[in-house]
mmCIF file of C-alpha atoms in Angstrom:
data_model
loop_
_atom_site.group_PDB
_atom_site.id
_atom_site.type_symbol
_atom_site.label_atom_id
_atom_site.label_comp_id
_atom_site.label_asym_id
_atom_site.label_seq_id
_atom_site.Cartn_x
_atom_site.Cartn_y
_atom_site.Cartn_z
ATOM 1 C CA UNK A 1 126.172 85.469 104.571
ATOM 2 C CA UNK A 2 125.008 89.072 105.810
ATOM 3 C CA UNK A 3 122.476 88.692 108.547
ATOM 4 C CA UNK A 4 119.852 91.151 107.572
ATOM 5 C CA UNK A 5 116.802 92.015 109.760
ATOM 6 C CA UNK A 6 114.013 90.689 108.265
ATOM 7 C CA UNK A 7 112.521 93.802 106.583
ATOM 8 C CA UNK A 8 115.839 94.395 104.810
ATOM 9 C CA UNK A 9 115.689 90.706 103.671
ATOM 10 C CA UNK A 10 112.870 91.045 101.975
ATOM 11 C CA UNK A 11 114.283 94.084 100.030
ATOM 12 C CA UNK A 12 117.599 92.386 98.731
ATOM 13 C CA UNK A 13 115.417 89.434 97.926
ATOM 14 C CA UNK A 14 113.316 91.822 96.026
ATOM 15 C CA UNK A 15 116.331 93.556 93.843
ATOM 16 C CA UNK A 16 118.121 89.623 93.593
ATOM 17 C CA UNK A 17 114.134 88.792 91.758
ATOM 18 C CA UNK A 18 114.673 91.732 89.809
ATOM 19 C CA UNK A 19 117.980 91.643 88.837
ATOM 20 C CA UNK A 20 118.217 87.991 87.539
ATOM 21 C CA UNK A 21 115.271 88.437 86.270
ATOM 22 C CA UNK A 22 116.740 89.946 83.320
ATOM 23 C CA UNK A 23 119.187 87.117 83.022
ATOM 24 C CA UNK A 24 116.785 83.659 83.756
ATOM 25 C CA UNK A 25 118.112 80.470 82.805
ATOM 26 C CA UNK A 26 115.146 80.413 80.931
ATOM 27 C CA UNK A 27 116.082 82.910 78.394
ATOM 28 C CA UNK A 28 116.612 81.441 75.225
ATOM 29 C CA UNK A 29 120.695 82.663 74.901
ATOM 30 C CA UNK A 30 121.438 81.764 78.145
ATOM 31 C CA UNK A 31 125.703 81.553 77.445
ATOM 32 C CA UNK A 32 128.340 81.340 79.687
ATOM 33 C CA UNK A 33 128.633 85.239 79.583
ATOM 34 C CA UNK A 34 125.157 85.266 81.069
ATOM 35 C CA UNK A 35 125.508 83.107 83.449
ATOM 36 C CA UNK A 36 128.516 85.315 84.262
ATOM 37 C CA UNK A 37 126.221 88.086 84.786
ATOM 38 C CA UNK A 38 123.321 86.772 85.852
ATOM 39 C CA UNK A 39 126.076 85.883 88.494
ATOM 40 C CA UNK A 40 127.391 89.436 88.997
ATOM 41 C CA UNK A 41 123.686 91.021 88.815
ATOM 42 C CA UNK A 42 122.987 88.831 91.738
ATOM 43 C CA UNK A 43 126.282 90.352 93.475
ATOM 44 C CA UNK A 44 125.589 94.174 92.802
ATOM 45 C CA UNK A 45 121.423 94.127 93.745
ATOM 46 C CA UNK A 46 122.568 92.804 97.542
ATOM 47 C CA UNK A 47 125.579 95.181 97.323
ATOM 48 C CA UNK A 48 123.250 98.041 96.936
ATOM 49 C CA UNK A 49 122.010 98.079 100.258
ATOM 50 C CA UNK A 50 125.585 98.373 102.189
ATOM 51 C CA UNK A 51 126.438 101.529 101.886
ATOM 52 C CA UNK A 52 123.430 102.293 103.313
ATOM 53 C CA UNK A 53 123.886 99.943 106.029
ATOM 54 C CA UNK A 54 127.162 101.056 107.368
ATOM 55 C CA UNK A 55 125.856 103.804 108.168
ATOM 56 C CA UNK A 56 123.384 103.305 110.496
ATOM 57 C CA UNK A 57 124.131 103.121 113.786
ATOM 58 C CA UNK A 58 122.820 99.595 114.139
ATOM 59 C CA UNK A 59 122.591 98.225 110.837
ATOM 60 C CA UNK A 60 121.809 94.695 111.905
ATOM 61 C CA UNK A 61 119.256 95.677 114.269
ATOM 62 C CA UNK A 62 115.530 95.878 113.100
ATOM 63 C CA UNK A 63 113.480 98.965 113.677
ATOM 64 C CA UNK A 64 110.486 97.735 115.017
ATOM 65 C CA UNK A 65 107.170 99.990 116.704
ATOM 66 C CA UNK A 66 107.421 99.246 119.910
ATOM 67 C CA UNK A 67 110.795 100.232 119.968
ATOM 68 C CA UNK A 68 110.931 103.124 118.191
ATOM 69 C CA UNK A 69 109.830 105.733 120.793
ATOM 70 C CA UNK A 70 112.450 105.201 123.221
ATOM 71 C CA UNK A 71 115.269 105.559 120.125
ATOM 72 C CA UNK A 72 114.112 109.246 120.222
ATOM 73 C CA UNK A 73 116.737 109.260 123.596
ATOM 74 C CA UNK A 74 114.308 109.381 125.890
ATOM 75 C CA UNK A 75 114.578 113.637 126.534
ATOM 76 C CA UNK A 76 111.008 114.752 125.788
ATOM 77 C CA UNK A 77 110.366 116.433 122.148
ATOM 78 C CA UNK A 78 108.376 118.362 120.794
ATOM 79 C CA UNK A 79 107.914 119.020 116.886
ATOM 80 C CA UNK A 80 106.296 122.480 115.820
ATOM 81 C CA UNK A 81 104.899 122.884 112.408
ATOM 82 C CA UNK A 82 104.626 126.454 110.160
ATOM 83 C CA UNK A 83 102.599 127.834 107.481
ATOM 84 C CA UNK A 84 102.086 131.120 106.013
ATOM 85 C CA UNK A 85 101.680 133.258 102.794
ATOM 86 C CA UNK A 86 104.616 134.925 101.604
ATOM 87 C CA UNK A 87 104.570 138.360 99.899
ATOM 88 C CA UNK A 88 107.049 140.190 97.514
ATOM 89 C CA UNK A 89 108.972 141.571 100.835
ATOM 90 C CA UNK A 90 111.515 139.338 102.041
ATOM 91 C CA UNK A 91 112.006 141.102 105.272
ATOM 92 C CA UNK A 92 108.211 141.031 105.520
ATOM 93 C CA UNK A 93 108.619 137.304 104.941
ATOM 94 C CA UNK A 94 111.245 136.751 107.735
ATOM 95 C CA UNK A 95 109.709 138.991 110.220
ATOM 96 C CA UNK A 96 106.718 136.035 109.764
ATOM 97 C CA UNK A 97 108.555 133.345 110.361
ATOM 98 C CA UNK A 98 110.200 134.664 113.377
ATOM 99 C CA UNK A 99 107.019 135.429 114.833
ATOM 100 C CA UNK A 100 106.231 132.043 114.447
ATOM 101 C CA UNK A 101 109.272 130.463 115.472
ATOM 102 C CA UNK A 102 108.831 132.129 119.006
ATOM 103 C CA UNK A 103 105.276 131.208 119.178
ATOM 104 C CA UNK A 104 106.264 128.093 118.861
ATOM 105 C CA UNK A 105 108.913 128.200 121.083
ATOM 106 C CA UNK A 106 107.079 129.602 123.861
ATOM 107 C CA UNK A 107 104.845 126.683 123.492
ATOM 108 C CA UNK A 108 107.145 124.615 124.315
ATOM 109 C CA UNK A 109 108.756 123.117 120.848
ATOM 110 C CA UNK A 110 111.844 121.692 120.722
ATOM 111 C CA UNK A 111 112.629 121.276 116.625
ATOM 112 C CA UNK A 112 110.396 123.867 114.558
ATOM 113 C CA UNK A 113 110.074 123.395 111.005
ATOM 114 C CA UNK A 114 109.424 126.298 108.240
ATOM 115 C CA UNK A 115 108.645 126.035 104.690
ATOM 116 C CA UNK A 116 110.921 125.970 101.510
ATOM 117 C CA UNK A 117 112.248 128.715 100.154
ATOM 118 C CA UNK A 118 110.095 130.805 102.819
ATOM 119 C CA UNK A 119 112.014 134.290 102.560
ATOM 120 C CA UNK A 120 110.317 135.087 98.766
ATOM 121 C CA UNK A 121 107.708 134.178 96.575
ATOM 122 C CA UNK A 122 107.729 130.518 94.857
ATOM 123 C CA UNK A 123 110.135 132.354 91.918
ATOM 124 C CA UNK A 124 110.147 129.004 90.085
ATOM 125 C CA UNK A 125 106.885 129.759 88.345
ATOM 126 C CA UNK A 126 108.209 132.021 86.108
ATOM 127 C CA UNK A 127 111.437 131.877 83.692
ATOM 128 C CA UNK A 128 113.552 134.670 84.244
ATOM 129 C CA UNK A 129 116.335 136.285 86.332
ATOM 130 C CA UNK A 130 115.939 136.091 90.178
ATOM 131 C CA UNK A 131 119.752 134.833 90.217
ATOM 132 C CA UNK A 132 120.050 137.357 92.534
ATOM 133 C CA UNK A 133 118.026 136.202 95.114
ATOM 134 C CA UNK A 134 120.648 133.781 95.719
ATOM 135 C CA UNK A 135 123.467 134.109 98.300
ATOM 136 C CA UNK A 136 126.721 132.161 99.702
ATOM 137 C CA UNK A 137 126.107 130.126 103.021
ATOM 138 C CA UNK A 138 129.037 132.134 104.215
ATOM 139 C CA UNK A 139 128.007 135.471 105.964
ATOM 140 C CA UNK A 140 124.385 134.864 104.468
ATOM 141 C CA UNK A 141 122.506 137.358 106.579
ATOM 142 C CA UNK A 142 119.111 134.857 106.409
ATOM 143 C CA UNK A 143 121.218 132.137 107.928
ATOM 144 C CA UNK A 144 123.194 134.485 110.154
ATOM 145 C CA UNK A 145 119.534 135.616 111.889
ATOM 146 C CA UNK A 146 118.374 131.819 112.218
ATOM 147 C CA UNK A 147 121.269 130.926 113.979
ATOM 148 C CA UNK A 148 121.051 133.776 116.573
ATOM 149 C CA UNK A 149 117.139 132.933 116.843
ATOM 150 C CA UNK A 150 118.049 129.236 117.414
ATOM 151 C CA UNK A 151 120.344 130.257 120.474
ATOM 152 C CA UNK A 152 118.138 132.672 122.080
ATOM 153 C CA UNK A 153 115.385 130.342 122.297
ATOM 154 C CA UNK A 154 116.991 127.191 122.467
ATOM 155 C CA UNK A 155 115.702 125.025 119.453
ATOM 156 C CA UNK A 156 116.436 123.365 116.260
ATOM 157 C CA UNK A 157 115.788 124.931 113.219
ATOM 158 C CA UNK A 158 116.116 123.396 109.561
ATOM 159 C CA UNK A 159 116.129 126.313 107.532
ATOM 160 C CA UNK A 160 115.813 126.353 103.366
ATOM 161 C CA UNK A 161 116.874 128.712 101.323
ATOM 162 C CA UNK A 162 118.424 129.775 97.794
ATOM 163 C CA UNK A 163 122.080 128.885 97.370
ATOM 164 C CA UNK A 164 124.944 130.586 95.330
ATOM 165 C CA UNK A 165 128.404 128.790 95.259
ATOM 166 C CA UNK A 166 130.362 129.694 92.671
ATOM 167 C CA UNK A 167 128.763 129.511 89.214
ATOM 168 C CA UNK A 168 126.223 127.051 91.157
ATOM 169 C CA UNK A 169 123.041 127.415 92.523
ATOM 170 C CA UNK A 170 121.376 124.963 94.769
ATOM 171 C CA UNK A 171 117.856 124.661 96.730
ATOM 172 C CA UNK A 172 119.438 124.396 100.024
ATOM 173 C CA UNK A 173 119.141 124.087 103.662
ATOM 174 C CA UNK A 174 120.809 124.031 106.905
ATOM 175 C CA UNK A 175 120.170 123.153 110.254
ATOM 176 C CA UNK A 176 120.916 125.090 113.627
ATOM 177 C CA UNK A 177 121.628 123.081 116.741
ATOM 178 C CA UNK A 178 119.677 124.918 119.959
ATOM 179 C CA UNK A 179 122.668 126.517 120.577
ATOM 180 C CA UNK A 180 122.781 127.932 117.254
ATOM 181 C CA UNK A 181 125.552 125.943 115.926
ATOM 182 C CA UNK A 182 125.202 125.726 112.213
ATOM 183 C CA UNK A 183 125.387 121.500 112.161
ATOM 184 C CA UNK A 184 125.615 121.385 108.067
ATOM 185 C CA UNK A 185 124.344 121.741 105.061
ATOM 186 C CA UNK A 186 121.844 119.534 102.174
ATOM 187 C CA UNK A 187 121.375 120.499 98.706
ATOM 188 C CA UNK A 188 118.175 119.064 97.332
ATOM 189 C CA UNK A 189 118.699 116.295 95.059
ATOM 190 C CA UNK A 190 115.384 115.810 92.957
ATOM 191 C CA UNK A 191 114.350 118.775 91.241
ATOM 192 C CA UNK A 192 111.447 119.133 89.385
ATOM 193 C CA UNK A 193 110.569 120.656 85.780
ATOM 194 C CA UNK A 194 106.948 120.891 85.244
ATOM 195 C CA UNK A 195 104.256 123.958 84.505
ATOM 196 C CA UNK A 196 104.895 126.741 87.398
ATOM 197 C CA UNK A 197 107.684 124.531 88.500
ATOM 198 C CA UNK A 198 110.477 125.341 86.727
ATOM 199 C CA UNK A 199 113.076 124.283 88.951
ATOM 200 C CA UNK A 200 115.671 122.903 86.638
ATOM 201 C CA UNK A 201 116.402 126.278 85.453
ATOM 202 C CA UNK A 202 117.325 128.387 88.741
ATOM 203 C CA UNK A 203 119.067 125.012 90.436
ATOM 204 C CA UNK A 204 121.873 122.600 89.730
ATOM 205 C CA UNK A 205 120.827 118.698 91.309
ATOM 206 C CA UNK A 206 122.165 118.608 95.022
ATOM 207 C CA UNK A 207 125.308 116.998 95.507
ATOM 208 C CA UNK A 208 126.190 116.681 98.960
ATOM 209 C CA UNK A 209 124.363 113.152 99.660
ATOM 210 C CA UNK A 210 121.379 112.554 101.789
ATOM 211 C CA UNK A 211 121.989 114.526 105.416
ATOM 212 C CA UNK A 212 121.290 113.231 109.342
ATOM 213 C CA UNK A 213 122.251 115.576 111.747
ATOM 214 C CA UNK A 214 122.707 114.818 115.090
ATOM 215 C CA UNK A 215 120.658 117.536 117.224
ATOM 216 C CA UNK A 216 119.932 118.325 120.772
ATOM 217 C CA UNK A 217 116.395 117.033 120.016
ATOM 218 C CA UNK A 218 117.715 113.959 118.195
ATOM 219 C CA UNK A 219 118.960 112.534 115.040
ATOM 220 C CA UNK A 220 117.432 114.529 112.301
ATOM 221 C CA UNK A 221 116.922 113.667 108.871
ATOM 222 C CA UNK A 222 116.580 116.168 106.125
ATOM 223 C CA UNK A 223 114.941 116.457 102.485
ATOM 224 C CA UNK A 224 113.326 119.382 100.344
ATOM 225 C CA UNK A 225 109.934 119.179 98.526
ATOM 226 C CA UNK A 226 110.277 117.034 95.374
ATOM 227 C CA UNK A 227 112.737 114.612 97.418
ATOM 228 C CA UNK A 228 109.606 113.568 99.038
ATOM 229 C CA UNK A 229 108.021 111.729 95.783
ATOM 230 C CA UNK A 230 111.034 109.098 96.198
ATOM 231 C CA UNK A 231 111.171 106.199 98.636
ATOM 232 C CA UNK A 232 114.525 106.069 98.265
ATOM 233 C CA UNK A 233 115.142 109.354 99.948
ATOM 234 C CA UNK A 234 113.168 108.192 103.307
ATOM 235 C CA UNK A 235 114.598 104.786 103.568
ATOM 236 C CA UNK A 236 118.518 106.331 103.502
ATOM 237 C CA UNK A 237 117.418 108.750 106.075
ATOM 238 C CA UNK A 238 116.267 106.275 108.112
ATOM 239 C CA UNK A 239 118.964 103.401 107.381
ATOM 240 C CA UNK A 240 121.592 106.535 108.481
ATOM 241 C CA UNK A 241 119.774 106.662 111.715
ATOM 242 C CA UNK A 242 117.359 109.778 111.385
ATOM 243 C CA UNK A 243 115.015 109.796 114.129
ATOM 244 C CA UNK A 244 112.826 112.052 112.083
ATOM 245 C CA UNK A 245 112.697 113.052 109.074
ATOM 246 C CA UNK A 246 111.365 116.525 107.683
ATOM 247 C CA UNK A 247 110.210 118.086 104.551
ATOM 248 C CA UNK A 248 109.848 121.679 104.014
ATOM 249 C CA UNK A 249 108.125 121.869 100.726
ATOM 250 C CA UNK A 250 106.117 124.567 98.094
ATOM 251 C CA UNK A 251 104.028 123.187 96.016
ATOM 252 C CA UNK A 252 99.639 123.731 95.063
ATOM 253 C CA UNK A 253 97.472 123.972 92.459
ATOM 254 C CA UNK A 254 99.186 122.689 88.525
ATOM 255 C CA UNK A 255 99.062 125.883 86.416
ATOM 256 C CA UNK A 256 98.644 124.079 83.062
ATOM 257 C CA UNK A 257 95.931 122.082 84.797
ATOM 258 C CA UNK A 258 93.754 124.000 87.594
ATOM 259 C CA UNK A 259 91.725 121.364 88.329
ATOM 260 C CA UNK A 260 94.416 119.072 89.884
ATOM 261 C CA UNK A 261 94.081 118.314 93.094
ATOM 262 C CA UNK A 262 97.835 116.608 94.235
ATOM 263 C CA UNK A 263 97.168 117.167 98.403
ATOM 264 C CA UNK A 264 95.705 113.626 98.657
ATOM 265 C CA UNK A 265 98.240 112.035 97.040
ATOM 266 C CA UNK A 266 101.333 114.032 98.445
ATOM 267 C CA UNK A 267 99.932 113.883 101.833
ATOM 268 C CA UNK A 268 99.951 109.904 101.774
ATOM 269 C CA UNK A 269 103.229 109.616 99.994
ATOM 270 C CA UNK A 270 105.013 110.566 103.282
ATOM 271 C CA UNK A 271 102.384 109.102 105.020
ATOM 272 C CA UNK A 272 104.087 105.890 103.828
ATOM 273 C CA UNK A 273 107.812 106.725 104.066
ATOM 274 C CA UNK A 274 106.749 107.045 107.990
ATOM 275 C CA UNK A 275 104.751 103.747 108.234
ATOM 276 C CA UNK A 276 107.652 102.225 106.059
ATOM 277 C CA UNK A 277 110.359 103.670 108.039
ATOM 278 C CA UNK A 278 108.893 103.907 111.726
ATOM 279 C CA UNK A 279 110.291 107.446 111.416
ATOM 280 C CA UNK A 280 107.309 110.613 112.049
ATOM 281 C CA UNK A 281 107.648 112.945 109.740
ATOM 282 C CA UNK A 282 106.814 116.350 109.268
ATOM 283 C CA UNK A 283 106.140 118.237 106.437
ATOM 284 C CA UNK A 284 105.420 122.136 105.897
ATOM 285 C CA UNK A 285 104.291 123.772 103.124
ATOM 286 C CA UNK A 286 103.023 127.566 102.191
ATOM 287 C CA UNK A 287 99.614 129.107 101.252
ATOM 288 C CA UNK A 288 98.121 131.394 99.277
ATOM 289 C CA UNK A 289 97.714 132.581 95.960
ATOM 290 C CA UNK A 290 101.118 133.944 94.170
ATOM 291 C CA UNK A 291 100.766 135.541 91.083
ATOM 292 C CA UNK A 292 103.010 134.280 87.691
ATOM 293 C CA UNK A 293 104.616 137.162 86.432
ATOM 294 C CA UNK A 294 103.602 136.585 82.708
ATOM 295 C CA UNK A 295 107.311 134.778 81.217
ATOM 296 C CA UNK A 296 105.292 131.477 80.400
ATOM 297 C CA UNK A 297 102.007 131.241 79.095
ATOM 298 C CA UNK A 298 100.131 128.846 81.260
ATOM 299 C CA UNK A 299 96.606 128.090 81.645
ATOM 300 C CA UNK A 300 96.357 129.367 84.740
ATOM 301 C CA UNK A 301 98.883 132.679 85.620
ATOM 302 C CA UNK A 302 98.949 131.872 89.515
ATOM 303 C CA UNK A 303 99.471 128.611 91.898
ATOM 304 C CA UNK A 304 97.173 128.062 94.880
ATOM 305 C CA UNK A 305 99.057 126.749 97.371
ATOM 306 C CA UNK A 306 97.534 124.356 99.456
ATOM 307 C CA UNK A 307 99.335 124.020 102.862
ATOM 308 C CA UNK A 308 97.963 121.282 104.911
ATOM 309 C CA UNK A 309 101.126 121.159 106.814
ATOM 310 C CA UNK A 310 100.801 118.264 109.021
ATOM 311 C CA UNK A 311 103.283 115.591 111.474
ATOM 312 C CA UNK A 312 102.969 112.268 111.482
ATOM 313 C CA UNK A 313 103.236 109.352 114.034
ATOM 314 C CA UNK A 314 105.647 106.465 113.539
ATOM 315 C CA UNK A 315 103.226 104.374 112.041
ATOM 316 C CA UNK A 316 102.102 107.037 109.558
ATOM 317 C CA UNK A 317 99.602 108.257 111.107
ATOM 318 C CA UNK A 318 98.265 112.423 110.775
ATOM 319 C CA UNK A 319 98.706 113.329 113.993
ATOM 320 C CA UNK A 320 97.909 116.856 113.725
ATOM 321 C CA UNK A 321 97.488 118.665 110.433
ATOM 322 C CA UNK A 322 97.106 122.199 109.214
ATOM 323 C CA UNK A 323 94.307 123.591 107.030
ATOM 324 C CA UNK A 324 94.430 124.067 103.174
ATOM 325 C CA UNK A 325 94.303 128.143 103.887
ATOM 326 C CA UNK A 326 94.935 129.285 107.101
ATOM 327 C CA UNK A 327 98.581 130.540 109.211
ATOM 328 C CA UNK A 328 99.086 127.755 111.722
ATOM 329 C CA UNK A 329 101.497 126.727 113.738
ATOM 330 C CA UNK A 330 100.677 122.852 114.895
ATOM 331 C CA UNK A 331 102.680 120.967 117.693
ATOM 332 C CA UNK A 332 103.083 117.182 118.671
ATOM 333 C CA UNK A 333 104.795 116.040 121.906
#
């Protein structure tokens, strides 16, 4: 049999429980077809967890917390953290996050992390055509300035943006190497559909697979946003062998609802895929108040979003963490 750390044991004990569950010998038809796949159930809930496995670099190894920090490679990183409102200017937008980039920089940071979809306004809110805010990764003049700003000051940058390929559109990202080497691109698999977050209709699901890139700073794991609310997505990061994992996100008040409050609840979400994981995370989101346009009738016509940008530890712990309103940039060595 496999020899699985102990952690991962657990799990495929778990899905084994749940899977023959379904097909008990205490079920009152149990037949020889069920046994057969009560049999093949069995098979197929421990299967589940190799293709994760090979591709880790050691699968059989457990992560534990006294080990972790020295599986960072033992250079010295540091993690930088934006937030900021955007306005109806994209060039006003990127000027922002440049500015913030090199503060960051010049303090030191190693792997600086900006919010999703940073170069316009939170579109999603409204139903209508901003198609055209979209553009190719090739010769993408967004991309193109990111990748010059990672080699002049040396650091890694995951940077999101909107993605046309073809008839396709995709809530993307890529990351720049510190020597501005563009290292790949992830398409954002979850996407939501709710009030003033009408994702479904400006993006096709991602399809290029969950996404560790090996940087100067370390193996980095990537996700967008709504990726966040899944376990799943943390635990293939970290069973590829990301190091850390980071979420650039958008998201605030619920426009059909203004008196939800989801910080809290986001907040410890990723709280737990880094106690879970033994990965820090980092997560940045925007601020402000950004006006709905009028193409849905909601209760409210605007989101408040609530920033609180913030890194974790390895254990899940907020290291440092941003407030609900204010432009910050936060670092942890």
């Amino acid at each position: 049999p496999l020899s699985l750390p102990p952690l991962l044991q657990l799990r495929a004990r778990a899905l084994t429980f749940h899977s023959t569950s379904l097909f008990s010998s205490s079920s009152p038809a149990t037949s020889p077809s069920s046994r057969s796949r009560h049999s093949t159930s069995r098979i197929s809930a421990a299967a589940l967890l190799l293709p994760c496995l090979s591709h880790s670099p050691h699968p059989l190894r457990p992560r534990t917390s006294s080990s972790y920090p020295k599986m960072v490679t033992g250079r010295h990183v540091k993690f930088a953290v934006t937030q900021f409102a955007c306005s109806p200017n994209p060039a006003e937008n990127v000027a922002i996050a440049e500015r913030l980039v090199r503060e960051a920089a010049a303090n030191g940071a190693n792997v600086i992390l900006l919010q999703e979809l940073f170069e316009t306004l939170y579109f999603c809110q409204d139903i209508q055509d901003y198609f055209t805010l979209a553009h190719p990764v090739e010769n993408n003049p967004l991309l193109n300035h990111f990748s010059d700003l990672a080699k002049e000051l040396a650091v890694v940058l995951p940077i999101s943006f909107f993605e046309r390929s073809g008839q396709c559109y995709f809530n993307s990202l890529v990351v720049f190497d510190s020597d501005g080497q563009n290292l790949g691109l992830y398409r954002k698999a979850h996407i939501p559909q709710s009030p003033g977050y009408f994702e479904k209709f400006y993006f096709s699901e991602g399809d290029t697979g969950f996404k560790v890139f090996k940087t100067s700073a370390g193996a980095l794991g990537v996700a967008i946003c709504w990726d966040q609310w899944f376990p799943e997505t943390a635990r293939i990061l970290a069973m590829m062998g990301a190091e850390m994992i980071c979420y650039p996100t958008a998201i605030g008040s619920e426009p059909q609802d203004p008196g939800i409050d989801s910080q809290g609840h986001w907040q410890r979400v990723m709280q737990g895929h880094a106690a879970a994981n033994a990965v820090p995370v980092m997560a940045s989101n925007r601020i402000g108040i950004e006006e709905s346009s009028g193409t849905v009738r909601l209760d409210s016509p605007a989101i408040t979003f609530y920033g609180s940008s913030f890194i974790t530890d390895h254990l899940g712990n907020i290291i440092k963490q941003a407030s609900r309103t204010d432009e910050t940039i936060i670092t942890v060595e």
